[in-house]
Coordinates of C-alpha atoms (C1' of nucleotides) in Angstrom, one line a residue:
Chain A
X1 CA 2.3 59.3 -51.3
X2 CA 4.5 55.9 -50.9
X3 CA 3.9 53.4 -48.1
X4 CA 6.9 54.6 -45.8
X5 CA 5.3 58.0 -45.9
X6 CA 1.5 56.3 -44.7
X7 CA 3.4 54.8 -42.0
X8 CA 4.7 58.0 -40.7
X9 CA 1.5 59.1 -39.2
X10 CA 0.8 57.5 -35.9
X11 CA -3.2 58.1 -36.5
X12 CA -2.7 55.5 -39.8
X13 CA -0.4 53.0 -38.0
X14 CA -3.1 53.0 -35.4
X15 CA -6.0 52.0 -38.0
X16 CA -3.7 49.4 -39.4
X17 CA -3.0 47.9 -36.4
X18 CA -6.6 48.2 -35.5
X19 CA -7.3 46.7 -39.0
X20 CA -5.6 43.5 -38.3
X21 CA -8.4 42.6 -35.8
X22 CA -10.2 42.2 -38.6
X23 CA -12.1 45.0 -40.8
X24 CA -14.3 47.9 -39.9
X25 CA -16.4 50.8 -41.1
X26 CA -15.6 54.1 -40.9
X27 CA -18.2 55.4 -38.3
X28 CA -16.4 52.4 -36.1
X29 CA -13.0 53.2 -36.7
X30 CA -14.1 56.9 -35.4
X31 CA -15.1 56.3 -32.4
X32 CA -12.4 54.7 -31.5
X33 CA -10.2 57.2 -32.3
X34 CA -10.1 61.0 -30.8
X35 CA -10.1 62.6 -33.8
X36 CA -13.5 63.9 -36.7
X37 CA -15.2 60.9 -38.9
X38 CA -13.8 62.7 -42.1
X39 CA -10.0 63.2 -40.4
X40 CA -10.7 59.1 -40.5
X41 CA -12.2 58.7 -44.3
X42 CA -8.8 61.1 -45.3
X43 CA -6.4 58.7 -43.6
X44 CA -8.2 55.3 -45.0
X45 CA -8.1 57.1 -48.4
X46 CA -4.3 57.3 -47.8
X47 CA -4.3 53.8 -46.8
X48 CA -5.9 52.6 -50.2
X49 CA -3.5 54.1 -52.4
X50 CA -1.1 52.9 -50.8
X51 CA -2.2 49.6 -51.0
X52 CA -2.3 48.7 -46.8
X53 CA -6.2 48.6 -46.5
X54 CA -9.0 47.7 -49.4
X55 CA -12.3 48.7 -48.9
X56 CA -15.5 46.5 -50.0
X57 CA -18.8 47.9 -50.8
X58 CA -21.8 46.4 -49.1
X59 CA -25.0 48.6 -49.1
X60 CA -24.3 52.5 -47.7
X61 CA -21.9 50.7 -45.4
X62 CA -18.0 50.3 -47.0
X63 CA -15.8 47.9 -45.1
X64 CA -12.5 48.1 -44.5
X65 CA -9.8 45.7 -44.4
X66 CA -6.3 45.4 -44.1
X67 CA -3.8 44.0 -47.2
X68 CA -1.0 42.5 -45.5
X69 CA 0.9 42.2 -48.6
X70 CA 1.3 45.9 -48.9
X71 CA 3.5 45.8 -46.5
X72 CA 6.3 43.9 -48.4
X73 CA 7.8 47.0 -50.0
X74 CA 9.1 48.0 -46.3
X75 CA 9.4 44.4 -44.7
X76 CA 11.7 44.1 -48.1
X77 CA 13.7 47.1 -47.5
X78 CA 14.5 47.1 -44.0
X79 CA 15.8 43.8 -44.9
X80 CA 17.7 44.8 -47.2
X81 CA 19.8 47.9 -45.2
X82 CA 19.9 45.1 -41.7
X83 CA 21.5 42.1 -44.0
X84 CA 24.9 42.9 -43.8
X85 CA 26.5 41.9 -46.9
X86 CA 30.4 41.5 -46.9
X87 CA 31.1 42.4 -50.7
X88 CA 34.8 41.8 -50.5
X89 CA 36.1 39.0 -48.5
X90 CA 38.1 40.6 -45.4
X91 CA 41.3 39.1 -46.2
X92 CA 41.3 40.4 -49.7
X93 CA 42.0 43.5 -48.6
X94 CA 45.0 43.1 -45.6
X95 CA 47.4 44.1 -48.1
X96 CA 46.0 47.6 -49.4
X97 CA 44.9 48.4 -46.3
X98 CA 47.2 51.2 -44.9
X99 CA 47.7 52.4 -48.7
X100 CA 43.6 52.6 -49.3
X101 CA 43.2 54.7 -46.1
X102 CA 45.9 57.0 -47.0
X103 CA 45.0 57.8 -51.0
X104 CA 43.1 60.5 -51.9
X105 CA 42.9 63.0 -48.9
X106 CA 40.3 65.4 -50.9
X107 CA 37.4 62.9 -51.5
X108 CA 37.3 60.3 -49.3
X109 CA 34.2 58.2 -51.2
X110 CA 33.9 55.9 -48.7
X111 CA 36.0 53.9 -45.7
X112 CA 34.8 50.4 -46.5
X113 CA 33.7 49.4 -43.2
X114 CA 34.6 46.6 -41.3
X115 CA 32.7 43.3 -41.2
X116 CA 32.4 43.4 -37.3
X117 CA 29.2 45.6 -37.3
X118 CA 27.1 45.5 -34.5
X119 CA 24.0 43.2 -35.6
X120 CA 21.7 43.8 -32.2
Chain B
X1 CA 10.2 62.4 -33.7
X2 CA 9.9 58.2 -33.9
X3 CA 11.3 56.0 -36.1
X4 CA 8.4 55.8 -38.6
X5 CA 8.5 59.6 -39.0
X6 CA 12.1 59.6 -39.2
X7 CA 11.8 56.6 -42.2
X8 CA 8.8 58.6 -44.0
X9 CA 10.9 60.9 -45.5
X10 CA 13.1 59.8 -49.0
X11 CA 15.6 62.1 -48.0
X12 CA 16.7 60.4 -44.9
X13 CA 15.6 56.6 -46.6
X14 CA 18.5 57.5 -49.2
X15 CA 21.2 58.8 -46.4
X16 CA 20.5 55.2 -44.6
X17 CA 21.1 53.3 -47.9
X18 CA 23.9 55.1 -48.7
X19 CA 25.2 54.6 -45.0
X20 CA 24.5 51.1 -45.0
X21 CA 27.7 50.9 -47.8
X22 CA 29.7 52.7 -45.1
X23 CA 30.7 55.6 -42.8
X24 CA 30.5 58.8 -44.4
X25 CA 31.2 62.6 -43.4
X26 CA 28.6 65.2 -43.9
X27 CA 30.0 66.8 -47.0
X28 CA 30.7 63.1 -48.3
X29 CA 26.7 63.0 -48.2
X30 CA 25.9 66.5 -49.1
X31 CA 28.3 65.8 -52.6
X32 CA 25.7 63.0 -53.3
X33 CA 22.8 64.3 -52.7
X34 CA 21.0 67.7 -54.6
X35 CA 20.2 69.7 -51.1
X36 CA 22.6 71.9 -49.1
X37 CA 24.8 70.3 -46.2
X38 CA 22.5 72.0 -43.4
X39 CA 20.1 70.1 -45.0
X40 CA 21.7 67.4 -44.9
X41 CA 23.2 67.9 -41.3
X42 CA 19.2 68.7 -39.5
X43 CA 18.5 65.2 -41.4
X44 CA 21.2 63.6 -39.7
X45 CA 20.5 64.6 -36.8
X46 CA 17.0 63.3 -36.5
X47 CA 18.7 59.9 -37.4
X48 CA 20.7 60.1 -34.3
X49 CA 18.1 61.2 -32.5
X50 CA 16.0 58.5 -33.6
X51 CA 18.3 55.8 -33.0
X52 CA 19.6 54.6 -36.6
X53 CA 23.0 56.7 -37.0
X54 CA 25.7 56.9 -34.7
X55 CA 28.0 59.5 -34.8
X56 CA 32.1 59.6 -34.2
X57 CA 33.6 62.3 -33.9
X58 CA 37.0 62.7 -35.7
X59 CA 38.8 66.0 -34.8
X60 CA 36.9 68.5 -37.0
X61 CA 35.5 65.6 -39.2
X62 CA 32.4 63.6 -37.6
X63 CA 31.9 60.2 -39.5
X64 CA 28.1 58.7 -39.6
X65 CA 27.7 55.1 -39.7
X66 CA 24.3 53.4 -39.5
X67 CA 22.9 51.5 -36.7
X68 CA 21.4 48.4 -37.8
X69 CA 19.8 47.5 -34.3
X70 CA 17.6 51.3 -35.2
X71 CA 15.3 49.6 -37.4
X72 CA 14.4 46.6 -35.3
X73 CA 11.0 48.4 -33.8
X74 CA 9.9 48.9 -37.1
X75 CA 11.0 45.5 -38.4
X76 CA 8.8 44.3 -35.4
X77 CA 5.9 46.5 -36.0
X78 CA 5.5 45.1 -39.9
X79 CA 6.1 41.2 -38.6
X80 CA 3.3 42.1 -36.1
X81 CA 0.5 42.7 -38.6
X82 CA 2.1 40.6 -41.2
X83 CA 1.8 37.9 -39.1
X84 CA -1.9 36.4 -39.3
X85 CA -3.2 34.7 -35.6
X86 CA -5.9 33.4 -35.6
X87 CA -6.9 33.9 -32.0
X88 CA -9.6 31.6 -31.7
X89 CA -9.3 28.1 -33.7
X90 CA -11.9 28.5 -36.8
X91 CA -14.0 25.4 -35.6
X92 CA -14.6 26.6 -32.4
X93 CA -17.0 29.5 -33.6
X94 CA -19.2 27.2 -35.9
X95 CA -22.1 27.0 -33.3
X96 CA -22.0 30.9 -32.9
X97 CA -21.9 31.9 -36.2
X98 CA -25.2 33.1 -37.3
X99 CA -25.5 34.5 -33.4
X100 CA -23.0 36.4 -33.7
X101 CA -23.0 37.9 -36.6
X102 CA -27.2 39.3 -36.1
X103 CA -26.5 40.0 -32.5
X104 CA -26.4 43.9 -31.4
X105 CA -27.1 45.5 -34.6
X106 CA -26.7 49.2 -33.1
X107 CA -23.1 48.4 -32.5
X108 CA -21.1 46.5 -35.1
X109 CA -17.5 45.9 -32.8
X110 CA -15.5 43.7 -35.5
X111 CA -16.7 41.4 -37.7
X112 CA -14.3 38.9 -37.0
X113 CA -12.0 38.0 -40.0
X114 CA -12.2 34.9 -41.9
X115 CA -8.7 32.6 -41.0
X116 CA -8.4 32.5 -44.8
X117 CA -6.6 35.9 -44.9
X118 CA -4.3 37.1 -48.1
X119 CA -0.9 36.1 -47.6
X120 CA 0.7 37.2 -51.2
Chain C
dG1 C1' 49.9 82.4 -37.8
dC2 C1' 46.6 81.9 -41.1
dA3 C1' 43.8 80.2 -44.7
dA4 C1' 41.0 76.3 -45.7
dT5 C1' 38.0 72.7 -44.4
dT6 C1' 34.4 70.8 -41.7
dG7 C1' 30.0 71.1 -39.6
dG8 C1' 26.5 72.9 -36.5
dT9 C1' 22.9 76.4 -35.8
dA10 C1' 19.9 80.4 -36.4
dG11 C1' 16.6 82.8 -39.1
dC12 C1' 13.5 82.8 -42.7
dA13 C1' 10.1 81.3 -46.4
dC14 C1' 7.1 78.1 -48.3
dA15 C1' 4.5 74.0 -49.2
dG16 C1' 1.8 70.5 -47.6
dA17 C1' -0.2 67.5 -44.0
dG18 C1' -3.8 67.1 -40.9
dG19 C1' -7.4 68.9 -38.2
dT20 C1' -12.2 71.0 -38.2
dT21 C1' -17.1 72.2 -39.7
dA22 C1' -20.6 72.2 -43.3
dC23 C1' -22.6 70.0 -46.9
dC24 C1' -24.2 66.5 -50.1
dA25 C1' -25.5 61.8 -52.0
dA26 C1' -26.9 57.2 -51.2
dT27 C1' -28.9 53.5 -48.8
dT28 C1' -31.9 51.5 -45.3
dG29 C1' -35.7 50.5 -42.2
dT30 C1' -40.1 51.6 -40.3
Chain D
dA1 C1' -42.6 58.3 -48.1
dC2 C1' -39.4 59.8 -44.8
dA3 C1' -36.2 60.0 -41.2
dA4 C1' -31.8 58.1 -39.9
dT5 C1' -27.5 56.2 -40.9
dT6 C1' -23.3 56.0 -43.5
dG7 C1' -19.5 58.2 -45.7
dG8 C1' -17.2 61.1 -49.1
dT9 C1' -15.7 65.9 -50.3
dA10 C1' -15.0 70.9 -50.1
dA11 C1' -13.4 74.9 -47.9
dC12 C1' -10.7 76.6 -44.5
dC13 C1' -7.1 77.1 -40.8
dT14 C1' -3.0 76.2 -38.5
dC15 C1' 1.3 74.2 -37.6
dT16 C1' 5.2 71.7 -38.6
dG17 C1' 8.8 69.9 -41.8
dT18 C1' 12.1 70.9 -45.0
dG19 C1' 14.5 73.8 -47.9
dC20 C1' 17.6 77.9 -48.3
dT21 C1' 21.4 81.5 -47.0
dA22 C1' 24.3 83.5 -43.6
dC23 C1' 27.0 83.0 -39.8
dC24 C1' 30.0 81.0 -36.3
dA25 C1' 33.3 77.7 -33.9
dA26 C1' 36.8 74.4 -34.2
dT27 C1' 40.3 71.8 -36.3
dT28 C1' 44.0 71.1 -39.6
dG29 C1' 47.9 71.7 -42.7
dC30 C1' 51.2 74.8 -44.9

DNA sequence: GCAATTGGTAGCACAGAGGTTACCAATTGT
DNA sequence: ACAATTGGTAACCTCTGTGCTACCAATTGC
């Protein structure tokens, strides 16, 4: 399973999150969620091979802890699809313009899109 | 179904990446990608639903474009627990320390984390 | 007018995710 | 030594997500 698939499930976002308070045993974790001590151990499992949480061994008791870094993968690409990146300078194209759009009516690979794109 | 969901699945990641290059048409997607154009089409439709594609419609064609502004919850979500706070300033625990940490053994509520968090 | 293109939806099948209970191993404190 | 705590795993069930094919509606170009 990859990270964006870990953070699909609203259960795990909701350890993580608890996580970053600072890290937490199993049985603790539990009770503050509404769902069975080993529903919890299956998500945290998810959660280490992923690479978002990594668990320490003390004694019976097994502490977990968020890793912030594993969250670079999707900080990265959701980046990378809101940059907007202007491959050809607008004015390059003025001239082909009308003769671009018009080419090739049975595969249209794709309308370059204009620079204005909304950036909200 | 919320953004995470909607970003869990590879499918829909690709479709965004390929939308972020610019507008396509549902067949223009299907060609590219090894599932059926329903496929494709239920897909796009949780995107819109979601909030990260916008639709135009064209006479019969209907061009997709990606909406940028989608992906700011979850760009927000990842800042949040990347971001390390340090809620109380480290020198202001050092007389409750040890106190804290024995106290109320039959309820462990979170060990508070060390400031010195990973960063990589 | 008519054939072709585009695209949504319905109906179905299947795999897998996520929940539960039951059980076991290991550690700890009295 | 022994009871209690902690936590992982197995077996099982159910439901939803995702794929497919088949079908229909609408637009378009000849």
């Amino acid at each position: 399973m990859d990270v964006f698939e870990a953070l699909g499930d609203p259960v795990r976002r909701s350890l993580l999150q608890r996580l970053a308070d600072g890290p937490a045993r199993v049985v603790d974790l539990a009770a503050e969620h509404p769902i069975s001590r080993p529903a919890i151990s299956r998500h945290l499992r998810v959660l280490v091979d992923t690479g978002l949480v990594a668990a320490e061994e003390r004694g019976r008791e097994r502490h977990y802890r968020l890793v912030r870094s594993g969250l670079a993968p999707v900080q990265a690409w959701v980046e990378a699809l809101t940059r907007i990146d202007p491959p050809i300078p607008e004015h390059a194209l003025d001239g082909l313009d009308l003769e671009v759009r018009r080419a090739g009516r049975e595969r249209r690979p794709a309308p370059r899109q204009h620079t204005h794109e909304e950036t909200a």
